[in-house]
XYZ file of N, CA and C in Angstrom:
702
model
N 0.835 -1.207 -0.010
C 0.074 0.044 -0.018
C 0.899 1.175 0.030
N 2.005 1.177 0.461
C 2.865 2.499 0.666
C 3.369 2.712 -0.779
N 3.572 1.621 -1.589
C 4.040 1.768 -2.748
C 3.127 2.443 -3.654
N 1.846 2.021 -3.571
C 0.812 2.673 -4.237
C 0.716 4.101 -4.047
N 0.907 4.383 -2.724
C 0.533 5.842 -2.351
C 1.796 6.570 -2.893
N 3.075 5.987 -3.041
C 4.245 6.830 -3.551
C 3.905 7.043 -5.005
N 3.348 5.987 -5.720
C 2.969 6.221 -7.258
C 1.929 7.223 -7.308
N 0.857 7.368 -6.612
C -0.038 8.421 -6.736
C 0.642 9.839 -6.477
N 1.585 9.826 -5.384
C 2.032 11.152 -5.166
C 2.707 11.669 -6.437
N 3.540 10.722 -7.084
C 4.496 11.053 -8.097
C 3.505 11.487 -9.374
N 2.377 10.756 -9.445
C 1.513 11.214 -10.711
C 0.887 12.585 -10.316
N 0.461 12.867 -9.220
C -0.165 13.994 -8.933
C 0.833 15.139 -9.041
N 2.034 14.954 -8.456
C 3.146 16.039 -8.546
C 3.386 16.285 -9.973
N 3.520 15.298 -10.801
C 3.922 15.478 -12.370
C 2.746 16.166 -12.888
N 1.605 15.904 -12.818
C 0.395 16.736 -13.405
C 0.456 18.183 -12.756
N 0.764 18.278 -11.361
C 0.648 19.708 -10.875
C 1.816 20.598 -11.394
N 3.018 19.944 -11.710
C 4.168 20.597 -12.138
C 3.727 21.103 -13.623
N 3.197 20.148 -14.441
C 2.821 20.334 -15.712
C 2.023 21.598 -15.819
N 0.783 21.543 -15.035
C -0.109 22.695 -15.140
C 0.511 23.976 -14.568
N 1.497 23.979 -13.563
C 2.001 25.042 -12.960
C 2.986 25.760 -14.128
N 3.684 24.960 -14.972
C 4.599 25.418 -16.017
C 3.498 26.107 -17.073
N 2.439 25.390 -17.468
C 1.508 25.923 -18.228
C 1.083 27.331 -17.959
N 0.604 27.502 -16.549
C 0.328 28.761 -16.047
C 1.337 29.771 -15.967
N 2.501 29.228 -15.689
C 3.781 30.170 -15.658
C 3.796 30.807 -16.942
N 3.848 30.033 -18.136
C 4.112 30.325 -19.375
C 2.876 31.371 -19.788
N 1.757 31.161 -19.478
C 0.648 31.834 -19.791
C 0.883 33.282 -19.196
N 1.224 33.251 -17.915
C 1.321 34.609 -17.242
C 2.513 35.428 -17.816
N 3.481 34.851 -18.454
C 4.608 35.556 -19.091
C 4.334 36.075 -20.494
N 3.103 35.722 -20.915
C 2.636 36.189 -22.262
C 2.468 35.256 -23.424
N 2.621 33.865 -23.096
C 2.463 33.039 -24.193
C 3.031 31.573 -23.887
N 2.673 30.505 -24.491
C 3.190 29.206 -24.329
C 3.791 28.606 -25.603
N 4.870 27.923 -25.399
C 5.648 27.260 -26.467
C 5.007 26.002 -26.466
N 4.122 25.809 -27.410
C 3.111 24.683 -27.607
C 4.211 23.404 -28.008
N 5.129 23.638 -28.885
C 5.974 22.503 -29.291
C 6.685 21.947 -28.029
N 7.351 22.967 -27.106
C 7.895 22.283 -25.958
C 6.805 21.633 -24.989
N 5.701 22.331 -24.767
C 4.614 21.736 -23.819
C 4.231 20.223 -24.600
N 4.200 20.106 -25.843
C 3.958 18.658 -26.379
C 4.885 17.581 -26.284
N 6.153 18.176 -26.016
C 7.320 17.214 -25.963
C 7.764 17.104 -24.391
N 6.952 17.822 -23.341
C 7.359 17.881 -21.964
C 7.134 16.193 -21.477
N 8.114 16.013 -20.661
C 7.886 14.548 -20.109
C 6.596 14.217 -19.526
N 5.718 15.186 -19.046
C 4.404 14.786 -18.566
C 3.507 14.461 -19.641
N 3.619 14.805 -20.772
C 2.789 14.602 -22.064
C 3.375 13.573 -22.789
N 4.788 13.582 -23.018
C 5.348 12.650 -23.959
C 5.339 11.210 -23.443
N 5.291 11.226 -22.037
C 5.366 9.825 -21.487
C 4.128 8.995 -21.692
N 2.940 9.749 -21.873
C 1.581 9.132 -22.135
C 1.087 9.433 -23.582
N 1.447 10.387 -24.115
C 0.693 10.808 -25.461
C 1.943 11.087 -26.611
N 1.574 10.653 -27.691
C 2.418 10.810 -28.734
C 1.780 11.792 -29.656
N 2.379 12.865 -29.947
C 1.738 14.023 -30.805
C 2.729 14.043 -31.985
N 2.088 13.746 -33.144
C 2.772 13.835 -34.441
C 2.017 14.785 -35.528
N 2.881 15.310 -36.334
C 2.343 16.302 -37.351
C 2.194 15.630 -38.818
N 0.968 15.752 -39.505
C 0.823 14.983 -40.715
C 1.208 15.945 -42.017
N 1.232 15.403 -43.090
C 1.683 16.107 -44.311
C 0.850 17.461 -44.473
N -0.544 17.419 -44.111
C -1.281 18.404 -44.295
C -1.221 19.542 -43.157
N -0.355 19.415 -42.257
C -0.112 20.297 -41.181
C -1.140 19.920 -40.020
N -1.743 18.882 -40.014
C -2.636 18.597 -38.742
C -1.923 17.649 -37.672
N -2.127 18.200 -36.523
C -1.522 17.521 -35.268
C -2.357 16.484 -34.782
N -1.872 15.313 -34.439
C -2.730 14.219 -34.088
C -2.004 13.659 -32.658
N -2.849 13.397 -31.845
C -2.454 13.002 -30.376
C -2.970 11.665 -30.165
N -2.018 10.673 -29.933
C -2.380 9.246 -29.673
C -1.977 8.527 -28.345
N -2.752 8.148 -27.611
C -2.374 7.462 -26.235
C -1.351 6.406 -26.656
N -0.220 6.487 -25.903
C 0.838 5.402 -25.962
C 0.305 4.129 -25.571
N -0.444 3.951 -24.553
C -0.859 2.505 -23.905
C -1.823 2.162 -24.749
N -2.989 3.066 -24.927
C -4.239 2.510 -25.412
C -4.149 2.442 -26.901
N -3.368 3.230 -27.553
C -3.182 3.295 -29.071
C -4.401 4.163 -29.618
N -5.198 4.817 -28.786
C -6.327 5.358 -29.249
C -6.142 6.905 -29.588
N -6.985 7.477 -30.521
C -6.544 8.859 -30.891
C -7.338 9.788 -29.880
N -6.487 10.677 -29.428
C -7.182 11.587 -28.360
C -7.696 12.956 -29.076
N -6.993 13.365 -29.835
C -7.339 14.843 -30.677
C -6.600 14.787 -31.872
N -7.200 15.637 -32.734
C -6.570 15.981 -34.060
C -7.028 17.212 -34.539
N -6.009 18.161 -34.920
C -6.402 19.594 -35.311
C -5.086 20.160 -35.784
N -5.393 21.236 -36.428
C -4.335 22.091 -37.181
C -3.746 22.832 -36.139
N -4.468 23.093 -35.019
C -4.065 24.007 -33.923
C -3.355 23.173 -32.933
N -2.163 23.450 -32.786
C -1.302 22.582 -31.775
C -1.851 22.815 -30.485
N -2.027 24.104 -30.015
C -2.442 24.492 -28.781
C -3.688 23.368 -28.338
N -4.641 23.300 -29.184
C -5.785 22.686 -28.968
C -5.505 21.055 -28.698
N -4.629 20.550 -29.387
C -4.275 19.122 -29.392
C -3.484 18.894 -28.143
N -2.609 19.852 -27.706
C -1.909 19.643 -26.426
C -2.712 19.917 -25.270
N -3.702 20.809 -25.279
C -4.687 21.109 -24.278
C -5.548 19.827 -23.901
N -6.104 19.267 -25.093
C -6.887 17.987 -25.101
C -6.106 16.792 -24.424
N -4.988 16.724 -24.859
C -4.010 15.577 -24.364
C -3.848 15.890 -22.844
N -3.465 17.258 -22.337
C -3.361 17.258 -21.007
C -4.672 17.067 -20.444
N -5.762 17.465 -20.939
C -7.108 16.991 -20.209
C -7.159 15.563 -20.072
N -6.919 14.835 -21.092
C -6.979 13.427 -21.233
C -6.002 12.802 -20.006
N -4.840 13.360 -20.019
C -3.839 12.780 -18.916
C -4.438 12.838 -17.650
N -4.937 13.992 -17.505
C -5.526 14.436 -16.147
C -6.713 13.511 -15.804
N -7.596 13.276 -16.836
C -8.602 12.612 -16.487
C -8.194 11.053 -16.270
N -7.206 10.632 -17.045
C -6.847 9.321 -16.886
C -6.157 9.141 -15.427
N -5.397 10.271 -15.069
C -4.564 10.180 -13.685
C -5.682 10.105 -12.556
N -6.897 10.996 -12.697
C -8.050 11.037 -11.673
C -8.766 9.600 -11.771
N -8.884 9.005 -12.721
C -9.424 7.743 -12.702
C -8.671 6.658 -12.120
N -7.240 6.762 -12.378
C -6.456 5.665 -11.719
C -6.215 6.090 -10.272
N -6.328 7.483 -9.822
C -6.310 7.711 -8.579
C -7.504 7.167 -7.763
N -8.754 7.361 -8.557
C -9.893 6.751 -7.861
C -9.885 5.265 -7.708
N -9.400 4.635 -8.840
C -9.198 3.259 -8.737
C -8.365 2.700 -7.622
N -7.246 3.470 -7.520
C -6.431 3.071 -6.502
C -7.041 3.235 -5.089
N -7.416 4.395 -5.095
C -8.265 4.622 -3.612
C -9.266 3.663 -3.295
N -10.136 3.121 -4.255
C -11.091 2.232 -4.045
C -10.340 1.016 -3.634
N -9.376 0.589 -4.446
C -8.551 -0.720 -3.956
C -7.989 -0.623 -2.648
N -7.401 0.664 -2.353
C -6.890 0.757 -0.800
C -7.902 0.484 0.024
N -9.128 1.107 -0.267
C -10.380 0.970 0.777
C -10.686 -0.365 1.042
N -10.719 -1.104 -0.116
C -11.159 -2.517 -0.216
C -10.025 -3.434 0.413
N -8.802 -3.141 0.333
C -7.952 -3.969 1.007
C -7.437 -3.571 2.275
N -7.831 -2.450 2.873
C -7.620 -1.897 4.240
C -7.972 -2.999 5.245
N -9.262 -3.519 5.121
C -9.620 -4.682 6.166
C -8.917 -5.853 6.047
N -8.633 -6.156 4.806
C -7.578 -7.349 4.370
C -6.262 -6.928 5.202
N -5.771 -5.823 4.933
C -4.481 -5.512 5.582
C -4.437 -5.799 7.068
N -5.612 -5.431 7.682
C -5.720 -5.515 9.281
C -5.657 -6.981 9.568
N -6.461 -7.735 8.767
C -6.655 -9.287 8.914
C -5.011 -9.905 8.789
N -4.552 -9.387 7.616
C -3.185 -9.885 7.471
C -2.214 -9.633 8.603
N -2.287 -8.319 9.112
C -1.353 -7.973 10.254
C -1.506 -8.700 11.280
N -3.025 -9.193 11.628
C -3.122 -9.998 12.937
C -2.375 -11.255 12.593
N -2.749 -11.904 11.493
C -2.168 -13.495 11.148
C -0.569 -13.232 11.081
N -0.214 -12.101 10.395
C 1.353 -12.104 10.458
C 1.813 -11.966 12.020
N 1.213 -11.025 12.765
C 1.565 -11.128 14.157
C 1.667 -12.641 14.901
N 0.652 -13.250 14.464
C 0.564 -14.660 15.136
C 1.661 -15.523 14.570
N 1.743 -15.385 13.053
C 2.723 -16.389 12.488
C 4.122 -15.784 13.001
N 4.354 -14.418 13.270
C 5.680 -14.121 13.641
C 6.056 -14.646 15.065
N 5.004 -14.642 16.024
C 5.166 -15.297 17.350
C 5.449 -16.779 17.069
N 4.719 -17.477 16.171
C 5.056 -18.912 16.082
C 6.375 -19.206 15.507
N 6.581 -18.258 14.678
C 8.111 -18.447 13.976
C 9.188 -18.079 15.084
N 8.680 -17.108 15.913
C 9.775 -16.816 17.062
C 9.935 -18.067 17.962
N 8.823 -18.685 18.442
C 8.911 -19.982 19.147
C 9.823 -21.195 18.343
N 9.405 -21.247 17.154
C 10.056 -22.278 16.568
C 11.632 -21.955 16.395
N 11.880 -20.678 16.108
C 13.207 -20.223 16.027
C 14.083 -20.525 17.279
N 13.391 -20.249 18.501
C 13.895 -20.375 19.830
C 14.076 -21.863 20.097
N 13.260 -22.727 19.645
C 13.250 -24.226 19.702
C 14.405 -24.793 18.932
N 14.334 -24.208 17.534
C 15.520 -24.682 16.554
C 16.954 -24.316 17.077
N 16.914 -22.975 17.693
C 18.278 -22.562 18.227
C 18.720 -23.574 19.534
N 17.844 -23.983 20.207
C 18.047 -24.879 21.275
C 18.588 -26.243 20.682
N 17.788 -26.776 19.729
C 18.302 -27.939 19.122
C 19.533 -28.063 18.521
N 19.690 -26.670 17.633
C 21.102 -26.588 17.060
C 22.240 -26.593 18.161
N 21.966 -25.949 19.243
C 22.834 -25.819 20.221
C 23.263 -27.196 20.824
N 22.154 -28.158 20.934
C 22.406 -29.427 21.468
C 23.111 -30.150 20.504
N 22.689 -30.071 19.122
C 23.460 -30.879 18.139
C 24.806 -30.429 17.928
N 25.219 -29.304 18.277
C 26.515 -28.753 18.215
C 27.335 -29.264 19.262
N 26.743 -29.455 20.490
C 27.383 -30.090 21.722
C 27.577 -31.494 21.401
N 26.538 -32.194 20.794
C 26.807 -33.526 20.533
C 27.738 -33.822 19.379
N 27.737 -32.967 18.529
C 28.891 -33.064 17.319
C 30.206 -33.042 17.994
N 30.400 -31.958 18.975
C 31.747 -31.891 19.789
C 32.073 -33.103 20.403
N 30.996 -33.598 21.350
C 31.132 -34.835 22.005
C 31.573 -36.067 21.137
N 31.024 -36.165 19.978
C 31.111 -37.328 19.197
C 32.383 -37.091 18.460
N 32.787 -35.974 18.270
C 34.252 -35.849 17.639
C 35.373 -36.187 18.757
N 35.068 -35.790 19.958
C 36.050 -36.222 20.979
C 36.105 -37.777 21.135
N 34.856 -38.321 21.116
C 34.896 -39.766 21.151
C 35.572 -40.515 19.935
N 35.369 -39.739 18.905
C 35.957 -40.513 17.784
C 37.585 -40.477 17.703
N 38.019 -39.171 18.251
C 39.414 -39.076 18.414
C 39.862 -39.876 19.404
N 39.265 -39.969 20.618
C 39.580 -41.277 21.675
C 39.756 -42.651 21.090
N 38.489 -42.844 20.477
C 38.305 -44.258 19.716
C 39.590 -44.360 18.799
N 39.955 -43.289 17.871
C 41.238 -43.499 17.067
C 42.355 -43.498 17.736
N 42.586 -43.047 18.850
C 43.853 -43.466 19.602
C 43.731 -44.609 20.322
N 42.580 -45.192 20.821
C 42.604 -46.605 21.158
C 42.616 -47.631 20.017
N 42.196 -47.266 18.920
C 42.343 -48.225 17.783
C 43.825 -48.162 17.497
N 44.503 -47.237 17.316
C 45.923 -47.073 17.117
C 46.795 -47.992 18.047
N 46.353 -47.734 19.470
C 46.965 -48.556 20.477
C 46.608 -50.088 20.183
N 45.504 -50.493 19.924
C 45.190 -51.795 19.684
C 45.937 -52.340 18.364
N 46.062 -51.480 17.379
C 46.896 -52.020 16.179
C 48.248 -52.093 16.729
N 48.795 -51.351 17.586
C 50.314 -51.403 17.920
C 50.293 -52.916 18.698
N 49.440 -53.152 19.495
C 49.484 -54.294 20.344
C 49.228 -55.607 19.641
N 48.353 -55.363 18.513
C 48.142 -56.564 17.679
C 49.452 -56.734 16.857
N 50.168 -55.714 16.438
C 51.301 -55.788 15.639
C 52.434 -56.436 16.639
N 52.551 -56.163 17.934
C 53.505 -56.844 18.827
C 52.976 -58.269 19.004
N 51.844 -58.510 19.297
C 51.349 -59.911 19.543
C 51.669 -60.833 18.153
N 51.454 -60.172 16.990
C 51.910 -60.923 15.824
C 53.499 -61.253 15.762
N 54.220 -60.157 16.211
C 55.499 -60.459 16.153
C 55.956 -61.505 17.139
N 55.261 -61.472 18.536
C 55.398 -62.461 19.528
C 54.928 -64.035 18.980
N 53.948 -63.992 18.215
C 53.393 -65.104 17.695
C 54.363 -65.871 16.793
N 54.937 -65.037 15.898
C 56.003 -65.401 14.961
C 57.267 -65.991 15.674
N 57.529 -65.210 16.725
C 58.967 -65.678 17.583
C 58.509 -67.110 18.181
N 57.387 -67.178 18.742
C 56.938 -68.444 19.371
C 56.899 -69.363 18.398
N 56.380 -69.245 17.183
C 56.308 -70.150 16.223
C 57.669 -70.618 15.665
N 58.411 -69.791 15.581
C 60.078 -70.200 15.232
C 60.495 -70.982 16.308
N 60.280 -70.624 17.627
C 60.793 -71.312 18.865
C 60.181 -72.790 18.819
N 58.821 -72.777 18.479
C 58.035 -74.080 18.438
C 58.864 -75.158 17.455
N 59.045 -74.386 16.242
C 59.800 -75.157 15.289
C 60.958 -75.773 15.505
N 61.858 -74.728 16.166
C 63.137 -75.258 16.961
C 62.864 -76.415 17.847
N 61.806 -76.170 18.784
C 61.633 -77.334 19.842
C 61.143 -78.639 19.100
N 60.508 -78.578 18.068
C 59.897 -79.594 17.251
C 61.220 -80.502 16.592
N 62.057 -79.528 16.116
C 63.426 -80.313 15.681
C 64.231 -80.988 16.716
N 64.190 -80.280 17.791
C 65.067 -80.676 19.016
C 64.272 -82.157 19.486
N 62.915 -81.994 19.450
C 62.094 -83.165 19.881
C 62.320 -84.279 18.859
N 62.263 -84.052 17.545
C 62.680 -85.133 16.642
C 63.943 -85.588 16.797
N 64.980 -84.714 16.996
C 66.370 -85.276 17.000
C 66.449 -86.092 18.437
N 65.778 -85.702 19.540
C 65.772 -86.423 20.782
C 64.883 -87.796 20.463
N 63.859 -87.756 19.785
C 63.182 -88.864 19.561
C 64.007 -89.985 18.828
N 64.850 -89.514 17.742
C 65.767 -90.292 16.939
C 66.910 -90.826 17.842
N 67.375 -89.932 18.589
C 68.323 -90.366 19.588
C 68.031 -91.457 20.510
N 66.828 -91.357 20.816
C 66.145 -92.265 21.911
C 65.903 -93.674 21.171
N 65.589 -93.581 20.026
C 65.230 -94.928 19.291
C 66.791 -95.466 19.076
N 67.730 -94.603 18.759
C 68.983 -95.355 18.694
C 69.595 -95.920 19.893
N 69.231 -95.148 21.083
C 69.701 -95.873 22.285
C 68.878 -96.904 22.758
N 67.536 -96.983 22.481
C 66.685 -98.138 22.665
C 67.297 -99.423 21.601
N 67.678 -98.876 20.474
C 68.189 -100.217 19.657
C 69.572 -100.629 20.250
N 70.514 -99.743 20.777
C 71.618 -100.232 21.454
C 71.279 -101.111 22.660
N 70.398 -100.501 23.395
C 69.974 -101.161 24.725
C 69.370 -102.593 24.491
N 68.664 -102.667 23.123
C 68.312 -103.989 22.769
C 69.250 -104.903 22.353
N 70.328 -104.347 21.642
C 71.561 -105.091 21.317
C 72.408 -105.687 22.556
N 72.340 -104.671 23.430
C 73.296 -104.946 24.818
C 72.255 -106.249 25.569
N 71.076 -106.017 25.506
C 70.254 -107.103 26.220
C 70.530 -108.427 25.459
N 70.398 -108.365 24.172
C 70.624 -109.533 23.357
C 72.034 -110.191 23.601
N 72.859 -109.320 23.623
C 74.329 -109.932 23.905
C 74.584 -110.491 25.279
N 73.836 -109.804 26.272
C 73.828 -110.326 27.737
C 73.143 -111.585 27.726
N 72.156 -111.810 27.048
C 71.404 -113.043 26.852
C 72.391 -114.233 26.363
N 72.956 -113.667 25.102
C 73.740 -114.754 24.515
C 74.913 -115.124 25.307
N 75.475 -114.169 26.129
C 76.502 -114.406 27.149
C 76.071 -115.165 28.057
N 74.846 -115.087 28.736
C 74.368 -115.851 29.773
C 74.126 -117.449 29.281
N 73.580 -117.528 28.133
C 73.388 -118.938 27.497
C 74.830 -119.374 27.276
N 75.882 -118.680 26.913
C 77.069 -119.263 26.543
C 77.813 -119.779 27.972
N 77.546 -118.825 28.979
C 78.059 -119.128 30.348
C 77.193 -120.554 30.779
N 75.959 -120.611 30.670
C 75.323 -121.773 31.060
C 75.905 -122.991 30.233
N 76.151 -122.826 29.053
C 76.554 -123.985 28.306
C 77.999 -124.431 29.025
N 78.717 -123.312 29.150
C 80.034 -123.807 29.723
C 80.017 -124.269 30.966
N 79.158 -123.802 31.894
C 79.057 -124.479 33.226
C 78.589 -126.065 33.007
N 77.630 -126.119 32.162
C 77.205 -127.509 31.861
C 78.261 -128.376 31.332
N 79.130 -127.867 30.576
C 80.385 -128.669 30.015
C 81.300 -129.018 31.136
N 81.806 -127.960 31.794
C 82.648 -128.115 32.826
C 82.236 -128.807 34.120
N 80.977 -128.710 34.353
C 80.419 -129.309 35.617
C 81.145 -129.026 36.942
N 81.516 -130.210 37.546
C 82.310 -130.187 38.822
C 83.605 -129.644 38.725
N 84.415 -129.608 37.528
C 85.612 -128.897 37.477
C 85.713 -127.503 37.473
N 84.567 -127.126 36.910
C 84.310 -125.558 36.865
C 83.944 -125.153 38.389
N 83.239 -125.992 39.080
C 83.019 -125.411 40.595
C 84.228 -125.742 41.533
N 84.899 -126.719 41.370
C 86.099 -127.057 41.995
C 87.110 -125.730 41.706
N 87.219 -125.459 40.492
C 88.224 -124.331 40.205
C 87.928 -122.980 40.792
N 86.367 -122.889 40.919
C 85.930 -121.562 41.518
C 86.153 -121.711 42.985
N 86.080 -123.014 43.650
C 86.293 -123.050 45.231
C 87.798 -122.783 45.434
N 88.710 -123.429 44.509
C 90.180 -123.318 44.755
C 90.784 -121.979 44.688
N 90.035 -121.182 43.913
C 90.539 -119.868 43.507
C 90.381 -118.803 44.688
N 89.601 -119.074 45.651
C 89.327 -118.243 46.881
C 90.492 -118.708 47.891
N 90.701 -119.960 47.912
C 91.615 -120.651 48.842
C 93.203 -119.995 48.561
N 93.311 -120.160 47.247
C 94.575 -119.815 46.804
C 94.928 -118.219 47.027
N 93.709 -117.533 46.993
C 93.930 -116.073 47.233
C 94.212 -115.945 48.663
N 93.541 -116.608 49.710
C 93.720 -116.536 51.088
C 95.165 -116.967 51.301
N 95.662 -117.960 50.800
C 97.122 -118.491 51.213
C 98.192 -117.419 50.707
N 97.887 -116.924 49.654
C 98.855 -115.852 49.198
C 98.896 -114.612 50.153
N 97.657 -114.432 50.609
C 97.840 -113.247 51.497
C 98.453 -113.758 52.974
């Protein structure tokens, strides 16, 4: 509505200035009708042209309708000014009517706008609180992510050390397996030698028994005499 009021003020001021210029020129003894016809107040709305017969014709720029036609330029300019003034009055009346019709609507709109503004203010306050809470949560999550990243790095270092320890123990286990295999082979060799010794012992025992059976009493007498000879020698 303020924009419409400004437009009306400009129209009325332009028309007033045009007629003031016209009245001033008349008071000084005459009017330059060529200049009056080409003035911004008229040229903006009316196109005035001169025909081959010397007749001046005024045509509305917006409507395209003929306003006046005469060999007297003053008459054409005067009718053009009157038409412009009538058009301005009609526009002013229409605008005033529109303003009057929309004034109640404006009051209702202002009431709704006030209610909407209060609601928007409440929503803005609530959203500001939510935004602040989200910002704090983002900061907390960022700290947690940083802490988790540090812990993850520590776990990676620990896993790397454990892998190294597993490899070391695996190598040590391979060495122990080699030692165990060598010990098992050596044990088998010793068991085989022990078995040979046992067989030799049994063979010797059998041979001894055979010799005892062959020598019988002489072997026993020789065994008894041998301690007696030893005693005598002492």
